[in-house]
PDB file of C-alpha atoms in Angstrom:
ATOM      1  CA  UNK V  30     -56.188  40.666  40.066  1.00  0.00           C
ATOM      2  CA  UNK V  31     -54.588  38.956  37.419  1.00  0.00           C
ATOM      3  CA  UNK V  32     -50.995  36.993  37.461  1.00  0.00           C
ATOM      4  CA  UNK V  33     -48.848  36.632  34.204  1.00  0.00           C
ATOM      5  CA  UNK V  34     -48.027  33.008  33.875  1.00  0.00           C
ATOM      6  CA  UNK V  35     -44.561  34.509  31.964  1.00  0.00           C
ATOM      7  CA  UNK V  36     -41.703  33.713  34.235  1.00  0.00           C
ATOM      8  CA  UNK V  37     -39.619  36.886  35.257  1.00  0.00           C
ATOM      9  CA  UNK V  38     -36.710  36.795  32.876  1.00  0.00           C
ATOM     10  CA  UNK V  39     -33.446  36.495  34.402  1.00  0.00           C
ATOM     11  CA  UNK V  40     -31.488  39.855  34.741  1.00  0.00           C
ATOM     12  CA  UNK V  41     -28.325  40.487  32.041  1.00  0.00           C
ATOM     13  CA  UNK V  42     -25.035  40.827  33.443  1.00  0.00           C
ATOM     14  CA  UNK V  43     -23.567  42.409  30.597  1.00  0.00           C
ATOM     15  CA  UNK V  44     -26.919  45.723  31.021  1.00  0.00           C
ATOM     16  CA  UNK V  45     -25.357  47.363  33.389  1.00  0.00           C
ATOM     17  CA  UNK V  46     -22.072  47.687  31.127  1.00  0.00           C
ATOM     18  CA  UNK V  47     -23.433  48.376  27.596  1.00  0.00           C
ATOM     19  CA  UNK V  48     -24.445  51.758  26.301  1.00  0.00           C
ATOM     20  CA  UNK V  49     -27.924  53.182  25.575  1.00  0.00           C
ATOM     21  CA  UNK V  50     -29.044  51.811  22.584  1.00  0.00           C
ATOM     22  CA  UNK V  51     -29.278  54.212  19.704  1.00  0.00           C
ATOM     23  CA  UNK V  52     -31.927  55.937  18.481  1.00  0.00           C
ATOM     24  CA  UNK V  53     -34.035  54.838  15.009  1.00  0.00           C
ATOM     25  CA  UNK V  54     -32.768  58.500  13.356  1.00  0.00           C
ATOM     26  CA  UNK V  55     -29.513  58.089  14.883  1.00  0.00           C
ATOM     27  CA  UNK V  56     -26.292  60.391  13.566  1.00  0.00           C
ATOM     28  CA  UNK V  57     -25.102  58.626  10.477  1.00  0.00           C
ATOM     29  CA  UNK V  58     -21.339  58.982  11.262  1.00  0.00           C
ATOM     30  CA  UNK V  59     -22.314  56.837  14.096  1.00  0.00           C
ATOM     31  CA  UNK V  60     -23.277  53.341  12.873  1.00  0.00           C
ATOM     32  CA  UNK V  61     -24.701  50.857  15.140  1.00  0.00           C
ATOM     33  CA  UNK V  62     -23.159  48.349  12.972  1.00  0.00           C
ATOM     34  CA  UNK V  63     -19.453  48.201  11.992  1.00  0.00           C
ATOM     35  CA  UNK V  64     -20.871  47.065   8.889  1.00  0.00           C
ATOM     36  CA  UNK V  65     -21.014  50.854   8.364  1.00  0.00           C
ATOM     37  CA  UNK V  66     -17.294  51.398   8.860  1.00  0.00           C
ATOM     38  CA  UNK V  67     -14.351  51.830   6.545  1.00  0.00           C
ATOM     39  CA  UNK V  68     -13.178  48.570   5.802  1.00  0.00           C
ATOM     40  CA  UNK V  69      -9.605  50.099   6.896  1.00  0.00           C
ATOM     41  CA  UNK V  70     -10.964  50.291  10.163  1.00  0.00           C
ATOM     42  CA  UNK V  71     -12.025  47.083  10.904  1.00  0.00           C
ATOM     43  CA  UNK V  72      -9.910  44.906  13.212  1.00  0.00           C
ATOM     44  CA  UNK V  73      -9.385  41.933  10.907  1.00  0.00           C
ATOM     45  CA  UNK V  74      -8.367  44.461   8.108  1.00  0.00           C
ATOM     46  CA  UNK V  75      -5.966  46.187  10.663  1.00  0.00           C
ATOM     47  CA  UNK V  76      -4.686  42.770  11.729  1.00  0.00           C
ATOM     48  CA  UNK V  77      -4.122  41.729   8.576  1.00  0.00           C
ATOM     49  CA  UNK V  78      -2.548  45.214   7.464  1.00  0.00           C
ATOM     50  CA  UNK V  79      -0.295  45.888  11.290  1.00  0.00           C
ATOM     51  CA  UNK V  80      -0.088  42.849  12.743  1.00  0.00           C
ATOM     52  CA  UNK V  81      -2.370  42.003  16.057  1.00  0.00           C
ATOM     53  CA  UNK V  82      -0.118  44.065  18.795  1.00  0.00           C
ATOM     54  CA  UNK V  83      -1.195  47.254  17.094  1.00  0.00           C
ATOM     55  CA  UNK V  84      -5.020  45.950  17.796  1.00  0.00           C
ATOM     56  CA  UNK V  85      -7.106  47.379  21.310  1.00  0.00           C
ATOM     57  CA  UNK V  86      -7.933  44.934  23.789  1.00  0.00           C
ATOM     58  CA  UNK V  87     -11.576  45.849  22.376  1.00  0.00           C
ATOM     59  CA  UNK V  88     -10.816  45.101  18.710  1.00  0.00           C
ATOM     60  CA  UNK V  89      -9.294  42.333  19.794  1.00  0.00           C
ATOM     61  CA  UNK V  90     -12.180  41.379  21.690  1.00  0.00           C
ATOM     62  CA  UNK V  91     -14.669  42.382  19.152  1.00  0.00           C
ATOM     63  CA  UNK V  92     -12.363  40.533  16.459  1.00  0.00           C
ATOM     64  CA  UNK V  93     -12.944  37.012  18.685  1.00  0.00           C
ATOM     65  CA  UNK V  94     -16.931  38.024  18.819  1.00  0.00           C
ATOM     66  CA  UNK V  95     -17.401  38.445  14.799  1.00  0.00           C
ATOM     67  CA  UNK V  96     -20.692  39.809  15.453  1.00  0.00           C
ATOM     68  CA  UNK V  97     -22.755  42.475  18.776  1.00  0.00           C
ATOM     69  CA  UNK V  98     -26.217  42.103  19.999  1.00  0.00           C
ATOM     70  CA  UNK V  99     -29.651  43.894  18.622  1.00  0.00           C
ATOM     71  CA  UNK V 100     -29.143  47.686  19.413  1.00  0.00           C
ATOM     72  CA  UNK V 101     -25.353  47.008  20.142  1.00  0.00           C
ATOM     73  CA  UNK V 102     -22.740  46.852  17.883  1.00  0.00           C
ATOM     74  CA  UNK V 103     -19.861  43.771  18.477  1.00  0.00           C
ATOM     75  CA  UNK V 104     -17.349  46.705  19.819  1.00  0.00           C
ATOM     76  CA  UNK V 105     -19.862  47.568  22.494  1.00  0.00           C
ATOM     77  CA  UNK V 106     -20.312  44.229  23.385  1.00  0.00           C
ATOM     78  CA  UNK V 107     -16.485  44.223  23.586  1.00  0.00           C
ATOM     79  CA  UNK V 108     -16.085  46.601  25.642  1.00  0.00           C
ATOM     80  CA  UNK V 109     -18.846  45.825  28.315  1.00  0.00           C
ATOM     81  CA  UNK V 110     -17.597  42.400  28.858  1.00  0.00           C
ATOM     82  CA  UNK V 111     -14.110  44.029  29.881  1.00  0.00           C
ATOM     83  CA  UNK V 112     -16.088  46.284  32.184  1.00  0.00           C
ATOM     84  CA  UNK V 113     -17.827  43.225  33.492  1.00  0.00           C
ATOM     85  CA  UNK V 114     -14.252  41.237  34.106  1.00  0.00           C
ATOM     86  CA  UNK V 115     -12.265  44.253  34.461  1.00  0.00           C
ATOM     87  CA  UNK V 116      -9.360  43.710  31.992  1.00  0.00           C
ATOM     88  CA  UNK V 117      -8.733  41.247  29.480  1.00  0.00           C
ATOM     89  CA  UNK V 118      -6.331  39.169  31.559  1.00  0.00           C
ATOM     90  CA  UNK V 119      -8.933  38.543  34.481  1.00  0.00           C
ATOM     91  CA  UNK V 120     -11.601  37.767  30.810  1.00  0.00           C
ATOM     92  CA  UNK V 121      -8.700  35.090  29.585  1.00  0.00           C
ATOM     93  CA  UNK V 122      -8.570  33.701  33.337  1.00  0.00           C
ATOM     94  CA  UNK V 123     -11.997  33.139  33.843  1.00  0.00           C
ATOM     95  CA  UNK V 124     -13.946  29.859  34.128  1.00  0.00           C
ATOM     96  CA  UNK V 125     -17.076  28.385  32.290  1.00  0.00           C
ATOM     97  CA  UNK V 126     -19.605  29.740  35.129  1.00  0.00           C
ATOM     98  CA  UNK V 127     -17.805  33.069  34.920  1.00  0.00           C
ATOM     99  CA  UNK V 128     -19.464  33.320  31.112  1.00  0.00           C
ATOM    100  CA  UNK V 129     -22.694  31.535  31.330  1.00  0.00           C
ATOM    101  CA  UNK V 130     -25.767  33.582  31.076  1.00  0.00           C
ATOM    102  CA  UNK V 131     -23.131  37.067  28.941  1.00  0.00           C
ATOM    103  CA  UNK V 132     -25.042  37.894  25.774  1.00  0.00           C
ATOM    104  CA  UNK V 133     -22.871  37.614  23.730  1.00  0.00           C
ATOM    105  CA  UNK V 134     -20.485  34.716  24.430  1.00  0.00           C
ATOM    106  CA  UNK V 135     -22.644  31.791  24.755  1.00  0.00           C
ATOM    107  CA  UNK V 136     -21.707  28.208  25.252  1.00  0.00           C
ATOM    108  CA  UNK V 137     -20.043  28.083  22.140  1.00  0.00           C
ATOM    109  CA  UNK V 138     -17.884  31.057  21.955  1.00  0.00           C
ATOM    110  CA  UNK V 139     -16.377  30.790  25.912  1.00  0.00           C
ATOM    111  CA  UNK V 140     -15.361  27.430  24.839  1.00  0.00           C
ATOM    112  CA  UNK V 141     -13.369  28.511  22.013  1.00  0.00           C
ATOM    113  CA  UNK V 142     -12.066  31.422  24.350  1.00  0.00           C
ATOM    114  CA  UNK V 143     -11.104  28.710  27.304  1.00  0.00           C
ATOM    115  CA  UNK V 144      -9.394  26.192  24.355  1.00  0.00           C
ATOM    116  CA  UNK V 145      -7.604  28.926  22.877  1.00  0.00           C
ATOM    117  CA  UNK V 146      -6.218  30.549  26.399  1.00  0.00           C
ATOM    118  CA  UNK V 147      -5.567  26.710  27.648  1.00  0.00           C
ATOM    119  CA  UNK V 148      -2.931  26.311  23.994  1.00  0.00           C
ATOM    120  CA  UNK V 149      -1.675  29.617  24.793  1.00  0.00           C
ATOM    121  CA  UNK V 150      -0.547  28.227  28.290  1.00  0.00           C
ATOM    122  CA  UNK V 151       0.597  24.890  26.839  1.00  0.00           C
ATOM    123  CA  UNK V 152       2.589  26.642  24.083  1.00  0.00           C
ATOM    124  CA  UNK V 153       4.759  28.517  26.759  1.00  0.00           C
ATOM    125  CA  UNK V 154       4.536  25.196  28.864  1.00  0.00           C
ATOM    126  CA  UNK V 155       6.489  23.747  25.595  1.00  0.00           C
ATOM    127  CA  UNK V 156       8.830  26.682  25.440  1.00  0.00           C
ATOM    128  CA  UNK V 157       9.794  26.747  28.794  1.00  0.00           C
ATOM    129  CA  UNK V 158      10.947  22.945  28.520  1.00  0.00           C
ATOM    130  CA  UNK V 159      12.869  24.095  24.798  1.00  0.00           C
ATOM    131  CA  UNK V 160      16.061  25.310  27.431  1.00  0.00           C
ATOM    132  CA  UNK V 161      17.113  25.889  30.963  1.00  0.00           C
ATOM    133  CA  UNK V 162      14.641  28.208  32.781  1.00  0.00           C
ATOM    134  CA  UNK V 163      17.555  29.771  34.785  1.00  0.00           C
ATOM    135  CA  UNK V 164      18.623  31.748  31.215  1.00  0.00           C
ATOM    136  CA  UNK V 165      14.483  32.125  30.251  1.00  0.00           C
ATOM    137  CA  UNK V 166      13.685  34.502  32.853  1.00  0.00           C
ATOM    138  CA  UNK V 167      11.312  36.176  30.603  1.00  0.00           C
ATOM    139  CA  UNK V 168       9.609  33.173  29.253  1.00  0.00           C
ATOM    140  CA  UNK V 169       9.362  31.889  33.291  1.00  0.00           C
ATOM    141  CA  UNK V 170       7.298  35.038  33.860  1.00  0.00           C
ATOM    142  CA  UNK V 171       4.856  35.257  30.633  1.00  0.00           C
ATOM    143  CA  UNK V 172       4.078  31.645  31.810  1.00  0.00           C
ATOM    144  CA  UNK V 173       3.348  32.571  35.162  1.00  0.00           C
ATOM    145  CA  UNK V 174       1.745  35.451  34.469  1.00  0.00           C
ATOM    146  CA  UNK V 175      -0.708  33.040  32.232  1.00  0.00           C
ATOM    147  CA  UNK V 176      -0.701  30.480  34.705  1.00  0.00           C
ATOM    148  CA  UNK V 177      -1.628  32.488  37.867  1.00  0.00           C
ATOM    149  CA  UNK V 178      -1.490  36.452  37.218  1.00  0.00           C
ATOM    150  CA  UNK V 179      -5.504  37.063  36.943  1.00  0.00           C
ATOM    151  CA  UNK V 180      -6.283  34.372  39.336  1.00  0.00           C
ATOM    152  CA  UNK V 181      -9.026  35.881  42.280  1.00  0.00           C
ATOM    153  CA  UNK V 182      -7.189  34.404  45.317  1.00  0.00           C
ATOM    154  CA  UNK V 183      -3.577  33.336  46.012  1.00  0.00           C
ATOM    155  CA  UNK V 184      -1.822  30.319  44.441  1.00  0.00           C
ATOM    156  CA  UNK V 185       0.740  28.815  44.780  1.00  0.00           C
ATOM    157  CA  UNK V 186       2.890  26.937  42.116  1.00  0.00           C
ATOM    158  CA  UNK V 187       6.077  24.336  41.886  1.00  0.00           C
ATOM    159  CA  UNK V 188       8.083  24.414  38.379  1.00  0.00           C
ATOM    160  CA  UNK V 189       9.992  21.398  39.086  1.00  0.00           C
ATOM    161  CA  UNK V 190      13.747  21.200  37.067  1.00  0.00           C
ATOM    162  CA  UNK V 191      15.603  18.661  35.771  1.00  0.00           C
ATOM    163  CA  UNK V 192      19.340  18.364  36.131  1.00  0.00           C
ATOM    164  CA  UNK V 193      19.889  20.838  33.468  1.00  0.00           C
ATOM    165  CA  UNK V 194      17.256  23.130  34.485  1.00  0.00           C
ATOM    166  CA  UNK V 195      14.204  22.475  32.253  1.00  0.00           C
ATOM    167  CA  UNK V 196      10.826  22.122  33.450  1.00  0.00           C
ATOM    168  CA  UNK V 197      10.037  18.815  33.796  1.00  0.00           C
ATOM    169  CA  UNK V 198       6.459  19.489  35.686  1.00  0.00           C
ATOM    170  CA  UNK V 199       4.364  22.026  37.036  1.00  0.00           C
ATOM    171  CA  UNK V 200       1.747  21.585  40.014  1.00  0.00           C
ATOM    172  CA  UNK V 201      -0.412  23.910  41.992  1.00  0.00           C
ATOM    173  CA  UNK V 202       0.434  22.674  45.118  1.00  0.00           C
ATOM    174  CA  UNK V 203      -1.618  25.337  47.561  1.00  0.00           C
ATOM    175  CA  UNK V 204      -4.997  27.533  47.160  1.00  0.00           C
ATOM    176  CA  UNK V 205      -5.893  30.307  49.628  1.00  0.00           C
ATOM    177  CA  UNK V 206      -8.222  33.123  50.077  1.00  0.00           C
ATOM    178  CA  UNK V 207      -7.556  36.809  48.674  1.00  0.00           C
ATOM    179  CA  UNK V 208      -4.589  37.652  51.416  1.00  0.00           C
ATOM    180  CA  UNK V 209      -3.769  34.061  53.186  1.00  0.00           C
ATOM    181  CA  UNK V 210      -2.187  30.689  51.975  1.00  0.00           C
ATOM    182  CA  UNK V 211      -1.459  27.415  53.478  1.00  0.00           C
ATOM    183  CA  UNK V 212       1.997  26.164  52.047  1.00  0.00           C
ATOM    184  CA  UNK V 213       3.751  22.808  53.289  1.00  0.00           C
ATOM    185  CA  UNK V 214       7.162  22.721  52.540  1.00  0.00           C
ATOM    186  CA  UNK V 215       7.429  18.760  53.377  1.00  0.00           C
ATOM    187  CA  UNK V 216       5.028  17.727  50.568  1.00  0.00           C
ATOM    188  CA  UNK V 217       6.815  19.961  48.319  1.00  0.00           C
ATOM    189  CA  UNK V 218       9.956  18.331  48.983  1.00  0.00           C
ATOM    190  CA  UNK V 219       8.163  15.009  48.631  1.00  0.00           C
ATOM    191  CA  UNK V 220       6.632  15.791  45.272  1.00  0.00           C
ATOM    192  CA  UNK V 221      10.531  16.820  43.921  1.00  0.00           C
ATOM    193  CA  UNK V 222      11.651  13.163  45.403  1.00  0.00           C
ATOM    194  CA  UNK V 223       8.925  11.779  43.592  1.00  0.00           C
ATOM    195  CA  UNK V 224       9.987  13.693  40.746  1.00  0.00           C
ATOM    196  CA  UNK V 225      13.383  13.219  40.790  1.00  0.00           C
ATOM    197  CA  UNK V 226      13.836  16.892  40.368  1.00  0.00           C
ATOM    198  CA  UNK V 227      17.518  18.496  40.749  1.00  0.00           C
ATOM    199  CA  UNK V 228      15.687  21.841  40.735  1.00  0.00           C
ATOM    200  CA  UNK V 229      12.693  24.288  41.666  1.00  0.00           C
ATOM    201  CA  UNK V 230      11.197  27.387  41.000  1.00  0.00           C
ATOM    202  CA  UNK V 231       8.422  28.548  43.123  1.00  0.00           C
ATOM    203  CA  UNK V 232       5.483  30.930  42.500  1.00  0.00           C
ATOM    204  CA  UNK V 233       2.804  32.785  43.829  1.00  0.00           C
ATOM    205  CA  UNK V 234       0.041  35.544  42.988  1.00  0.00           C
ATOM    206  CA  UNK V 235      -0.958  38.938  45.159  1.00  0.00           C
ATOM    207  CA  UNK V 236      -4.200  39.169  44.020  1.00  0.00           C
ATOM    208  CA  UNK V 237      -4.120  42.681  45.720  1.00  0.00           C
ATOM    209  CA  UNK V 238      -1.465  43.350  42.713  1.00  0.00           C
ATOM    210  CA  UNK V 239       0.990  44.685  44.213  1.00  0.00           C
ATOM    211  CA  UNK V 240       4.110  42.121  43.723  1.00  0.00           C
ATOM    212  CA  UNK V 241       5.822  43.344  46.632  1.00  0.00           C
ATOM    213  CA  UNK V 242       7.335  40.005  49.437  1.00  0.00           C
ATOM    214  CA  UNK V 243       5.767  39.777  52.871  1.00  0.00           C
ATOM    215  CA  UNK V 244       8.261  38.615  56.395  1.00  0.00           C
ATOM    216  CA  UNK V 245       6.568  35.309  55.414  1.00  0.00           C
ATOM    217  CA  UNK V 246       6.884  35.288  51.959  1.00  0.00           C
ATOM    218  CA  UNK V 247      10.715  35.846  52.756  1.00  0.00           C
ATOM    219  CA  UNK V 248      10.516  33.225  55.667  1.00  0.00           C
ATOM    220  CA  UNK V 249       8.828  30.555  53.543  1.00  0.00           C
ATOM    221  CA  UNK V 250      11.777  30.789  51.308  1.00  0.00           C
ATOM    222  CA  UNK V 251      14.307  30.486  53.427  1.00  0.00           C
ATOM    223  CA  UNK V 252      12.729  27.372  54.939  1.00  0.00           C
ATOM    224  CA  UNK V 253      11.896  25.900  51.176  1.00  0.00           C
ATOM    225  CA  UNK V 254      15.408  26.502  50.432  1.00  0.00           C
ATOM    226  CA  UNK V 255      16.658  24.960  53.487  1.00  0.00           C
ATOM    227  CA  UNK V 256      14.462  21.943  53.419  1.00  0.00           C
ATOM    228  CA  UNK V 257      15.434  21.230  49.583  1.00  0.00           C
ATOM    229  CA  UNK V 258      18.876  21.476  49.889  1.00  0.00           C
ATOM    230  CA  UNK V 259      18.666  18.259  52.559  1.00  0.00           C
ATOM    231  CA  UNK V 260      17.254  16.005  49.454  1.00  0.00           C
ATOM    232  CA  UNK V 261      20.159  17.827  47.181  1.00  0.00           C
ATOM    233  CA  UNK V 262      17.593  19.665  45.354  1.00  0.00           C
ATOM    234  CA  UNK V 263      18.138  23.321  44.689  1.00  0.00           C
ATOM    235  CA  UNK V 264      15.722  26.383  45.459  1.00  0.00           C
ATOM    236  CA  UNK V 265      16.486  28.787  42.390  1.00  0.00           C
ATOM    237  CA  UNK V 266      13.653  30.703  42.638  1.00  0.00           C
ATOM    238  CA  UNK V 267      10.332  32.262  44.208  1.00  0.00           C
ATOM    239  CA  UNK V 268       9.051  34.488  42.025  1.00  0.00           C
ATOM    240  CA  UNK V 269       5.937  36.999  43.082  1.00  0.00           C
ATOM    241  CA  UNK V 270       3.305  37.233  40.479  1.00  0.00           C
ATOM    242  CA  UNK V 271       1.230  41.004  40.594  1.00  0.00           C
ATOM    243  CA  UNK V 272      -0.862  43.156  37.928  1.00  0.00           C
ATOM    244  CA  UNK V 273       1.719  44.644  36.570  1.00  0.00           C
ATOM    245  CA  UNK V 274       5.285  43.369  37.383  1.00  0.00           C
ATOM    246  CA  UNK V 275       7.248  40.178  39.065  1.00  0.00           C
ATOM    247  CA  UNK V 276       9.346  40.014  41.739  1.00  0.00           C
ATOM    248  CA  UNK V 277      12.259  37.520  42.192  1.00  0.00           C
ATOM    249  CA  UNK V 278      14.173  36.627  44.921  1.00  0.00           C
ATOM    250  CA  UNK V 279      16.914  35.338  42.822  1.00  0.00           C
ATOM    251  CA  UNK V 280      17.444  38.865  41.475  1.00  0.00           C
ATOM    252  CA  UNK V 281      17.179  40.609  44.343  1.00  0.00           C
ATOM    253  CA  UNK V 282      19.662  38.797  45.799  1.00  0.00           C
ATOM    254  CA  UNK V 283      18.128  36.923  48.085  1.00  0.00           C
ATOM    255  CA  UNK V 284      18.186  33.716  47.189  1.00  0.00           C
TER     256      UNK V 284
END
């Protein structure tokens, strides 16, 4: 019996995701290539044309790629690495390891993905510190929902204030599992002394997505506020962070 001296080849994450590759007579109205397609089509054409919110999270995707695989055209490829992360938010979350070994994004491409979601974050960083967060609502959640929304277990998050309410730091202060989280209000109120903070909004994820409060997500608050107001420091938030929507506290009244 004789053994191969070939190592096995590692297996591709992406196989289970991409199509069947086409056939050598394949349909011609179905390129492999979008070489073969209108430029009109294309997504830097419709970019260009409409602007990128009227692009897919594919063509999007496939835009960032510039080019697919042998047998798979760059809009397959797009579309199996969303199947592989599950949605482009959990893609724009995800970590060097998370990439390594895709065909299709090697080294060099993830680290122009990672550089270009990091200035994303540090361009709503800057705009949250343009004016008080208390009359930025919006901008307080696109940031969170950046900063934490597709992370795979609960965090939780200080946006420390100044005296007229714009962010002076942020700091992941606790990391849990998928349903449980260690917070401790006393360092929390250290870090604000430390800070010299005259305000604080606090944040955290439910990876489950639903952005619904827990007893002890209300009871946590309550002690927060209560332990912040002793140092003259003033709870203005706690803001919930799920798939689809954000729940506050302050507008719910219960603040």
């Amino acid at each position: 019996m004789s053994v191969s001296s070939t190592a096995a080849q590692p297996a591709d994450p992406l196989a289970a995701y991409l199509p069947e590759p086409p056939e050598a007579a394949h349909d011609q109205n179905e390129p492999s290539s979008p070489s073969g397609w209108p430029a009109r089509d294309m997504p830097r054409e419709r970019l260009i044309e409409a602007g990128p919110a009227a692009l897919s999270d594919t063509e999007l995707i496939a835009l960032f790629l510039g080019s697919g695989l042998p047998g798979h055209n760059v809009f397959d490829v797009a579309r199996s690495l969303l199947a592989r992360f599950g949605s482009l938010r959990a893609m724009l979350d995800a970590t060097p390891a998370d990439f390594k070994g895709l065909r299709g994004i090697g080294p060099a491409k993830s680290a122009t993905l990672l550089a270009v979601v990091e200035m994303a974050r540090r361009a709503l960083a800057e705009k949250a510190r343009e004016r008080p967060l208390v009359d930025s609502p919006g901008a307080v959640e696109d940031y969170l929902r950046l900063l934490i929304g597709a992370r795979p277990h609960e965090v939780f998050v200080c946006l420390f204030l100044d005296a007229r309410h714009r962010l002076l730091h942020t700091e992941e202060s606790s990391r849990g599992s998928l349903t449980r989280m260690a917070v401790y209000p006393r360092e929390i109120v250290r870090r604000a002394l430390t800070l010299n903070a005259a305000g604080l909004i606090v944040a955290h994820n439910h990876p489950s997505g639903a952005a619904k409060p827990s007893a002890s997500d209300r009871r946590l608050t309550r002690v927060l506020r209560d332990s912040l107001a002793l140092i003259d420091v003033q709870l203005m938030d706690h803001l919930i962070v799920g798939s689809d929507t954000v729940f506050s506290f302050a507008q719910a009244g219960w603040m």
